[in-house]
Coordinates of C-alpha atoms and ligand atoms in Angstrom, one line a residue:
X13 CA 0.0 0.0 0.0
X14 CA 1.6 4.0 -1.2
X15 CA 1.7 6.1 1.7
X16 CA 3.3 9.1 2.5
X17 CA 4.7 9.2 5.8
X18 CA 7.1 12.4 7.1
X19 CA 9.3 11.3 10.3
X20 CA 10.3 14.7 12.8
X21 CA 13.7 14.0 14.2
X22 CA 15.1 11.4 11.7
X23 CA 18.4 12.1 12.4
X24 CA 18.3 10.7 16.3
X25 CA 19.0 7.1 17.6
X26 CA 15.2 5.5 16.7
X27 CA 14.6 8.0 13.8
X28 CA 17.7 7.1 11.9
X29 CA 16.4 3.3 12.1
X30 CA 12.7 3.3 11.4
X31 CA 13.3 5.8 8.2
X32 CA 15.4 3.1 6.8
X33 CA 13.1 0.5 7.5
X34 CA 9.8 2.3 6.7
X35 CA 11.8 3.2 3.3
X36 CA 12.4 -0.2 2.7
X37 CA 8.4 -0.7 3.1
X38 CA 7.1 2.3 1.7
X39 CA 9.3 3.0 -1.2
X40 CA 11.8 5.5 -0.5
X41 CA 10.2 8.5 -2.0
X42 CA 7.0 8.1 -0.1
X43 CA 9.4 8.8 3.2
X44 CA 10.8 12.0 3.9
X45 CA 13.1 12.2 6.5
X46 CA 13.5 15.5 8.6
X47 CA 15.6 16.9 11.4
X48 CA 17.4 20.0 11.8
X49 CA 20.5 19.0 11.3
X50 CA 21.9 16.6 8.8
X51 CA 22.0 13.0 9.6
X52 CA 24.1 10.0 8.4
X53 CA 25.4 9.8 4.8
X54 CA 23.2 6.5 4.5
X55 CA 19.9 8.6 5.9
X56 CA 21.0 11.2 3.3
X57 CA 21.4 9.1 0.5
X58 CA 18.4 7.1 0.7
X59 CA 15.7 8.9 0.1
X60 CA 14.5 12.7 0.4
X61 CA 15.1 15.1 3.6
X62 CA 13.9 18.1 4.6
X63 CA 15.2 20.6 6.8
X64 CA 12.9 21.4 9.5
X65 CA 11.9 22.6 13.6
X66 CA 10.0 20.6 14.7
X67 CA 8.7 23.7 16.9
X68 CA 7.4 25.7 13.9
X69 CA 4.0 24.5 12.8
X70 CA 4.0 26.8 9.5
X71 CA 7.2 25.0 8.3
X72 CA 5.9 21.4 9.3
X73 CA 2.8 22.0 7.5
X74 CA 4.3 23.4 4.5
X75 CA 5.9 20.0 3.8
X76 CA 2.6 18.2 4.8
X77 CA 1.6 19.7 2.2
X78 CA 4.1 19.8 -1.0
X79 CA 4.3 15.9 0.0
X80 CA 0.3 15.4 0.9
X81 CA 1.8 13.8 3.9
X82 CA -0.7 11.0 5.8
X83 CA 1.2 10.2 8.4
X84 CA 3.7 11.7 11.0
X85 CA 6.4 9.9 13.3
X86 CA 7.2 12.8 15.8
X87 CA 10.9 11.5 17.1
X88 CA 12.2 14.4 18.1
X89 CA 12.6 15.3 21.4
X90 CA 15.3 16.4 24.7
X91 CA 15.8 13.0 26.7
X92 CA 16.0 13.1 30.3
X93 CA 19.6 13.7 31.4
X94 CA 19.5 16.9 29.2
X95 CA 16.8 18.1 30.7
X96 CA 17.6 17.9 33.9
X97 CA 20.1 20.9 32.6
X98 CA 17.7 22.4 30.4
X99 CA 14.0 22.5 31.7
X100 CA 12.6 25.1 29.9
X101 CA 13.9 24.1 26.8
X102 CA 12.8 20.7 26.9
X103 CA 9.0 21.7 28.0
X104 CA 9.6 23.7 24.7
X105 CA 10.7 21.0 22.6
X106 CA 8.9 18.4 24.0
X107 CA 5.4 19.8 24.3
X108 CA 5.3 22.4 21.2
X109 CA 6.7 19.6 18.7
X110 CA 3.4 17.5 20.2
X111 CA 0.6 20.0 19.8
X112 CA 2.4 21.0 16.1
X113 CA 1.4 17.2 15.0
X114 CA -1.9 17.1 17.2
X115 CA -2.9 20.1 15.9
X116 CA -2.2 18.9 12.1
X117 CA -4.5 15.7 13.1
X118 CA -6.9 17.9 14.5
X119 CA -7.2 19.8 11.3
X120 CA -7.3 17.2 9.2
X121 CA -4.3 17.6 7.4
X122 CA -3.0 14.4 8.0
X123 CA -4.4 10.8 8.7
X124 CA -2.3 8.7 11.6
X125 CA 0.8 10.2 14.2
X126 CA 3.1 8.1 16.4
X127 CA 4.5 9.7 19.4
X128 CA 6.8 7.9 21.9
X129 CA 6.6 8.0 25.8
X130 CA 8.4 6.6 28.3
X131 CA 9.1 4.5 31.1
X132 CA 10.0 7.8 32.5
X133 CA 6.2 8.4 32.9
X134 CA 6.4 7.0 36.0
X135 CA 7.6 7.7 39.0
X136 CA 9.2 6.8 42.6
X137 CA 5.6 5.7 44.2
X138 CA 4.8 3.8 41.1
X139 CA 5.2 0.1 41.7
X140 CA 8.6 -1.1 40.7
X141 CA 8.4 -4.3 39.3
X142 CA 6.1 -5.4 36.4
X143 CA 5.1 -1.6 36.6
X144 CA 1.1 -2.3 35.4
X145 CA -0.5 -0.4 32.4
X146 CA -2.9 1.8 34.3
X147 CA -1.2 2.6 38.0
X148 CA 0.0 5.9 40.1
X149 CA 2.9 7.8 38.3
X150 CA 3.9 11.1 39.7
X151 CA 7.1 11.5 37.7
X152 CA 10.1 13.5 38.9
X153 CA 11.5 14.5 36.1
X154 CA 11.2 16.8 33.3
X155 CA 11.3 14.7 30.7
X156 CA 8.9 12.4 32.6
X157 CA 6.1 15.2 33.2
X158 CA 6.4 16.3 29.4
X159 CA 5.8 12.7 28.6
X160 CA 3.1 12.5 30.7
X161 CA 1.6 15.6 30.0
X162 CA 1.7 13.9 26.6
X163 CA -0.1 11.7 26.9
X164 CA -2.8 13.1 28.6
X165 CA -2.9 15.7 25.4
X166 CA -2.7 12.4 23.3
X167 CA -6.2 10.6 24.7
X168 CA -7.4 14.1 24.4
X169 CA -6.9 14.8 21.0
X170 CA -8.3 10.9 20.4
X171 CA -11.2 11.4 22.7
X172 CA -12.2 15.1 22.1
X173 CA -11.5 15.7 17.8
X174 CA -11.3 11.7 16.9
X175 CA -7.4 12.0 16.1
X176 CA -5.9 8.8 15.1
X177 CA -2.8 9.2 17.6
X178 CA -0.9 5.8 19.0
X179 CA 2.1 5.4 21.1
X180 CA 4.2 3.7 23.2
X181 CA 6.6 3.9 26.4
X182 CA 10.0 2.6 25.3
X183 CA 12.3 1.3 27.6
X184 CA 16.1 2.4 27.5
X185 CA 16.3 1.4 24.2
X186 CA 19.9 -0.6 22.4
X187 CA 21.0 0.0 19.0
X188 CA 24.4 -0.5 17.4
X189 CA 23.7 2.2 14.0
X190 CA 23.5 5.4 15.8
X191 CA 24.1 6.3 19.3
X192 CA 21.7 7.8 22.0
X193 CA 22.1 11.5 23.1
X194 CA 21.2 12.8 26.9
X195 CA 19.5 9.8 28.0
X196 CA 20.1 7.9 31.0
X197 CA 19.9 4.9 29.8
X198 CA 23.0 5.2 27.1
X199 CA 25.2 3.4 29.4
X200 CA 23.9 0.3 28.1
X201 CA 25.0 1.5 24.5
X202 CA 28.2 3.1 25.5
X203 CA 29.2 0.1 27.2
X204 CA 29.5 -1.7 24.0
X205 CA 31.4 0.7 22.4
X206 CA 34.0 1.1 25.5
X207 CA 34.1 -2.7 25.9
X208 CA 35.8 -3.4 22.4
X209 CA 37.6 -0.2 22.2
X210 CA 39.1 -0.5 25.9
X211 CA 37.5 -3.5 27.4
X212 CA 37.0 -1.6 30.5
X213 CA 33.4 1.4 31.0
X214 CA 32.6 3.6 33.9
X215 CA 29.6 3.6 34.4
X216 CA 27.5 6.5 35.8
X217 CA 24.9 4.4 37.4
X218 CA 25.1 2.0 40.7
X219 CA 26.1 -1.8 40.2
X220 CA 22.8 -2.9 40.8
X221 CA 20.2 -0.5 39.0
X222 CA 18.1 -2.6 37.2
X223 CA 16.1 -0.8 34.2
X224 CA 13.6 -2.0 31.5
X225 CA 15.6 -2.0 28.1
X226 CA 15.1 -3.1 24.7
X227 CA 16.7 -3.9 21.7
X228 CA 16.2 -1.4 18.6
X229 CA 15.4 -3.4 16.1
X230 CA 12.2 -4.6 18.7
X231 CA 11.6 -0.9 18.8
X232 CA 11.3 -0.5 15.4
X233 CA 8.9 -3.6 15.0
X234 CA 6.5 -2.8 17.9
X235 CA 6.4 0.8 16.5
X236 CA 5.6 -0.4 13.0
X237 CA 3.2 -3.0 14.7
X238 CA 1.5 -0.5 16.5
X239 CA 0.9 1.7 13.3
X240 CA -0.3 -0.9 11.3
X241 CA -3.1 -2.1 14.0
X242 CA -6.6 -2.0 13.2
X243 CA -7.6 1.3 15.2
X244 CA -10.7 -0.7 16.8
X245 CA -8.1 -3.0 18.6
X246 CA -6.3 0.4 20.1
X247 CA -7.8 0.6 23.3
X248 CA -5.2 2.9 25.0
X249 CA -4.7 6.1 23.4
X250 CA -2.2 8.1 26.1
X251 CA 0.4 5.0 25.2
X252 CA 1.0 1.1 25.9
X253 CA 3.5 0.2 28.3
X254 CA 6.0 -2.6 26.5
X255 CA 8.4 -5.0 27.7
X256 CA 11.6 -6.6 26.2
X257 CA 13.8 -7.1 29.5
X258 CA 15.3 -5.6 32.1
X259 CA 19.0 -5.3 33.6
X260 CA 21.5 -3.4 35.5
X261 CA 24.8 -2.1 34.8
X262 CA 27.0 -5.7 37.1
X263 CA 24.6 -8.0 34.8
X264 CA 24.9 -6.7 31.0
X265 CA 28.9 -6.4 32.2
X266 CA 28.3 -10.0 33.1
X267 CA 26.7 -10.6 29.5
X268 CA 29.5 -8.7 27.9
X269 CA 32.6 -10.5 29.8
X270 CA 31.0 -14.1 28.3
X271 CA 32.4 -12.4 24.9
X272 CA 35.2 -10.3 25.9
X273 CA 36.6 -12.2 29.3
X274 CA 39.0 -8.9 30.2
X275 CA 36.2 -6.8 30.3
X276 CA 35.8 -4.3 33.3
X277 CA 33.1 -2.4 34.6
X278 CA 33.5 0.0 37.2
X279 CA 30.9 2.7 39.0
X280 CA 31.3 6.6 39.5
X281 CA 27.2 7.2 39.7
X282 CA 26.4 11.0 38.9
X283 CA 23.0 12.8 38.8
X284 CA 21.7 10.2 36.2
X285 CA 21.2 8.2 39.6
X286 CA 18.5 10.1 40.8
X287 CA 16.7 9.6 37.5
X288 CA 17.0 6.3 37.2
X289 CA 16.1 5.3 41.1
X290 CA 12.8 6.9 40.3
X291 CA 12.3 4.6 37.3
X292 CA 10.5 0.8 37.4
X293 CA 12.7 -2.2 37.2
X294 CA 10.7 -4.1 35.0
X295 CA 6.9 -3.5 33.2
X296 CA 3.6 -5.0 32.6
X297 CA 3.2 -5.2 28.9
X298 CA -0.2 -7.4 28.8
X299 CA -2.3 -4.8 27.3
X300 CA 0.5 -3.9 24.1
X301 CA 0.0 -7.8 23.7
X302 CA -3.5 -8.5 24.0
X303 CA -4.6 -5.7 21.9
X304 CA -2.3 -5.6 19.2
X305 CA -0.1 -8.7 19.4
X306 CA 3.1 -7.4 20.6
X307 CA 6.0 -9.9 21.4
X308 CA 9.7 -9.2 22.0
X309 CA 12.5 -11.1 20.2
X310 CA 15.5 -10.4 21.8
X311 CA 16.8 -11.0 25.6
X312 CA 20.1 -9.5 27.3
X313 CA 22.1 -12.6 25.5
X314 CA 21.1 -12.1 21.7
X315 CA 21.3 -8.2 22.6
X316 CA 25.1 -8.5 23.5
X317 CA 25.5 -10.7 20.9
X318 CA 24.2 -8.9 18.1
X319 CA 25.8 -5.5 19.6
X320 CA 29.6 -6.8 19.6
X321 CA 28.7 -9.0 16.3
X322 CA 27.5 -5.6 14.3
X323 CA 30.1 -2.8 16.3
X324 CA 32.8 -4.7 15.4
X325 CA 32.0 -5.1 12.5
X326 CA 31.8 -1.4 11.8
X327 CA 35.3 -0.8 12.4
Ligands
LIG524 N1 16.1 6.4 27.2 C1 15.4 7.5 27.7 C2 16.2 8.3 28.7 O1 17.1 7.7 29.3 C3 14.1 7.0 28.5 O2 13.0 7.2 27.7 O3 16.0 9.4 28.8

């Protein structure tokens, strides 16, 4: 089936993966990349890209336009470490990009969006293992509360003008292609990278923080999932808590000294801490699966091994 889809923030960790693969399923001239910087020569090269703020409706709807664009992928947003430093800023980013894309549903310019949450949605008096669907949140952060304010504006937008808006809460989330910026979950990226260029990684949380995490290319596929549901099976419309697994920093060293047996981890927690303490270990996914058939594929094991497998073979 021809659709025309624009993805906001194409450049970043997820957007630089699910343009390629919704290119590869769409045709590449149906998907037009966007970010406001330039991305990767292989993003570049594969298709068209557009220049473009997120923050400034006027521009995003001009391109809606010139490519009678059906549906948006808003990926662009300031992850929780960075905005810790920058609060206002990331309100800004985080909340105008949403209402831009809402607002473009609303007015019927365009047909379907997808906009990730978090597991940063909750917070320290949620429960912290298998963290259920519908249960108290409170988030500390200021990434979390423009997440959650999210998706309150999300059912809202469904509820109130019938727009067709779906969405999920990734985990930290693990991907080889590009690397994450600001979150704190990169350590389980920039592990990798340190482990076969050093075989040794600080790591700026505790031993024992155990987080929900997921590989990318699961990402991508419960994303696309998610998108191609029947709308009548979508019963949550502020997003769908998924699950892949969960570690900490002493365990995915664990996973990572099975394949590199010098390998040294050692612990020099910062502010990223904080965050993280305030975050479930592990979620509830049964809803994502029940109503639209989600299903991980990878575990910490195939992770590692398709992390050192694909970074090594990079250099
Ligand atoms: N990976 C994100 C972060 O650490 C969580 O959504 O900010």
């Amino acid at each position: 089936m021809q659709k025309s889809i624009l993805i906001l923030g194409a450049c970043g960790q997820i957007g630089t993966e699910l343009t390629m693969v919704l290119r590869d399923k769409y045709g590449a001239d149906n998907v037009i990349a966007s970010d406001i910087r330039e991305g990767s020569v292989n993003l570049m090269q594969s298709g068209p890209f557009e220049l473009l703020d997120a923050t400034d409706y006027g521009a995003i709807e001009d391109v809606v336009m010139h490519y009678e664009i059906e549906e948006i992928y808003l990926m662009a947003a300031m992850l929780s470490a960075t905005a810790e430093k920058f609060p206002m800023r990331a309100w800004n980013l985080n909340m105008t990009s949403l209402f831009n894309v809402l607002n473009l549903g609303k007015e019927r310019k365009i047909d379907k969006i997808f906009w990730p949450s978090s597991i940063a949605v909750f917070g320290p008096n949620s429960p912290k293992v298998d963290t259920p669907q519908h249960t108290i949140m409170e988030p500390t952060t200021v990434y979390g509360i423009s997440k959650q304010s999210g998706e309150r504006w999300c059912e809202y937008y469904h509820k109130k003008y019938g727009v067709d808006v779906r969405s999920v809460r990734y985990p930290g989330l693990i991907s080889w292609k590009t690397l994450p910026g600001g979150g704190t979950t990169d350590y389980a990226v920039e592990i990798f990278h340190q482990a076969l260029e050093e075989e040794k990684y600080n790591c700026f949380l505790n031993a024992d923080t155990k987080l929900p995490m997921m590989f990318m290319d699961d990402a991508i596929r419960a994303t696309i999932g998610l998108m191609q549901s029947d709308p009548n099976a979508i019963t949550v419309r502020s997003s769908y808590n998924l699950r892949a697994m969960s570690f900490s920093p002493e365990e995915i060293a664990a996973s990572i000294k099975t394949h590199i047996p010098d390998f040294k981890i050692s612990y020099d927690p910062d502010f990223r801490q904080h965050i993280a303490d305030s975050w479930p270990n592990s979620i509830d996914d049964s809803q994502a699966r029940k109503d639209w058939g989600w299903k991980p594929e990878f575990d910490l094991e195939s992770t590692t091994r398709e992390m050192l497998r694909n970074l090594r073979g990079q250099n």
